[in-house]
Amino acid sequence: MQQLKNIGSVYCGTGAWNSLNAYLAEKHHSRAFILTDTNTRVHCLPKLLDALSFDKEPHILEISAGEQHKTIATCMKLWNELSRLNADRYSIIINLGGGVVTDLGGFVACTFKRGIDFLNIPTSLLAMVDASIGGKTGVDLGSLKNQVGVIREPSLVLLDVNFLDTLPSDHLRSGLAEMLKHGIIASEDYFDACINFEINTAETEDLIWESVLIKHKIVTEDPTEKGLRKLLNYGHTLGHAIESYFLDQQPNAPLLHGEAIAIGMILATYISSEQLGFPKESLEKISSGISKIYPKQSFSEEDITTICKLLIYDKKNSNGRINFVLLKDFDDHEINCEVPNSLILEAFSYYAALS
Ligand code: GLY
């Protein structure tokens, strides 16, 4: 029997392919463009082409894999290609890939001819539980993450956990960070379950789906991030700055998004415990759980100074003020918290002392 989970425009399970084909049959798009990257073209496109029923031959677009290609230059290449191929307003872009493909492909679709239809088929864990849900699209500006973009929901999101079979383990770990975040901000039980997350078990799809439900509830209540949605940025204020810092250190391998966010969550939870009384035993549980999964990074005083300077680019800032999301407990938060620099430095010392 085909399995189907559905909330809003998100479909998950083997039955989701029928929902996708029904959507395409109903809309009669003039052309379908499938956006892949160099990895998903090899590992995921054959499965999509097998399952897809579309009355015309889809055209395959390809970008290079990796965060460093999430740029306006890559968009230019795609806009030009769409134009050269006579894509019209009734075309659809099917984004097949991780967060870079869904964010960038969504942005290209939202802006080409002032907006054409698009849908997301996330193939990484990160994109399944976070990037493909909630309509955030965009590109980086140099090493600064997601500075240019728009919010528009894809018409449909299709989750098929079988795509995870070919995902490298560091990318699985990266996506897991966002699931752990959903646990920290919404449910301690879910955090506990995710700490032992594995793929290819009976629970894999259910755990991923729970993340989708947590995120979906928040973005439905606050789609444009006026308040509640900022909660999804837990750990991202310092996490994004750390990620940008590592991107700037190229040619050293950059930290994956989730690896940076995992550090950001330990720092934010330490700050929460000092500033809002987040329980110490829960801080210890989060820190030791995360430390067991993610490789430890070391930061010199100079690194920390540079990272703190990058905080001025955070998208939650207002009037030059850096606004943190902090927690009083699991599932009890405060947005727009100002944090003294001395406490940020203390948080880095706490992280450095973790075994
Ligand atoms: N990744 C955070 C959000 O979608 O709001």
Short mmCIF file of N, CA and C and ligand atoms in Angstrom, two decimals, residues 130-131 133-136 146 151 178 181-182 215 218-219 223 225 229-233 236 240 257, ligand 1:
data_model
loop_
_atom_site.label_atom_id
_atom_site.label_comp_id
_atom_site.label_asym_id
_atom_site.label_seq_id
_atom_site.Cartn_x
_atom_site.Cartn_y
_atom_site.Cartn_z
N ASP A 130 13.97 21.44 6.72
CA ASP A 130 14.06 22.89 6.92
C ASP A 130 13.96 23.68 5.62
N ALA A 131 15.02 23.62 4.78
CA ALA A 131 15.13 24.58 3.68
C ALA A 131 13.95 24.57 2.71
N ILE A 133 10.87 23.89 3.24
CA ILE A 133 9.57 24.17 3.88
C ILE A 133 9.51 25.64 4.28
N GLY A 134 8.43 26.31 3.98
CA GLY A 134 8.23 27.66 4.52
C GLY A 134 8.53 28.79 3.56
N GLY A 135 8.98 28.48 2.34
CA GLY A 135 9.02 29.49 1.29
C GLY A 135 10.18 30.45 1.30
N LYS A 136 11.21 30.21 2.13
CA LYS A 136 12.37 31.12 2.05
C LYS A 136 13.19 30.75 0.83
N ASN A 146 22.35 34.12 2.80
CA ASN A 146 20.94 34.41 2.51
C ASN A 146 20.57 35.89 2.65
N ILE A 151 10.31 35.61 0.12
CA ILE A 151 9.58 34.50 0.73
C ILE A 151 8.37 34.20 -0.15
N GLU A 178 19.18 20.69 12.39
CA GLU A 178 17.90 21.42 12.34
C GLU A 178 16.79 20.61 13.03
N LYS A 181 17.32 21.22 16.60
CA LYS A 181 16.80 22.57 16.91
C LYS A 181 15.29 22.52 17.11
N HIS A 182 14.59 21.81 16.23
CA HIS A 182 13.13 21.72 16.39
C HIS A 182 12.77 21.11 17.74
N LYS A 215 7.94 22.71 12.04
CA LYS A 215 8.25 23.91 11.25
C LYS A 215 6.99 24.46 10.58
N ILE A 218 4.85 26.64 12.78
CA ILE A 218 5.42 27.97 13.05
C ILE A 218 5.30 28.88 11.82
N VAL A 219 5.64 28.35 10.63
CA VAL A 219 5.62 29.23 9.45
C VAL A 219 4.20 29.55 9.00
N PRO A 223 4.26 33.54 8.52
CA PRO A 223 5.02 33.24 7.30
C PRO A 223 6.12 34.24 6.99
N GLU A 225 7.95 36.09 9.11
CA GLU A 225 8.92 36.27 10.20
C GLU A 225 8.82 37.63 10.90
N ARG A 229 8.31 33.23 13.91
CA ARG A 229 9.22 32.48 13.03
C ARG A 229 10.69 32.69 13.38
N LYS A 230 10.97 33.82 14.08
CA LYS A 230 12.36 34.05 14.49
C LYS A 230 12.88 32.91 15.36
N LEU A 231 11.94 32.22 16.01
CA LEU A 231 12.30 31.08 16.85
C LEU A 231 13.07 30.01 16.04
N LEU A 232 12.75 29.91 14.76
CA LEU A 232 13.45 28.93 13.90
C LEU A 232 14.91 29.31 13.70
N ASN A 233 15.25 30.53 14.12
CA ASN A 233 16.64 30.97 14.03
C ASN A 233 17.42 30.66 15.29
N HIS A 236 21.13 30.29 15.31
CA HIS A 236 21.60 30.73 14.00
C HIS A 236 22.32 32.08 14.05
N HIS A 240 25.29 31.31 12.07
CA HIS A 240 25.52 31.87 10.73
C HIS A 240 26.85 32.63 10.67
N HIS A 257 26.43 23.87 7.02
CA HIS A 257 25.49 24.72 7.75
C HIS A 257 25.15 24.14 9.13
N1 GLY B 1 15.30 28.22 8.39
C1 GLY B 1 14.56 29.13 9.16
C2 GLY B 1 13.26 29.51 8.53
O1 GLY B 1 12.85 28.95 7.54
O2 GLY B 1 12.62 30.43 9.01
#
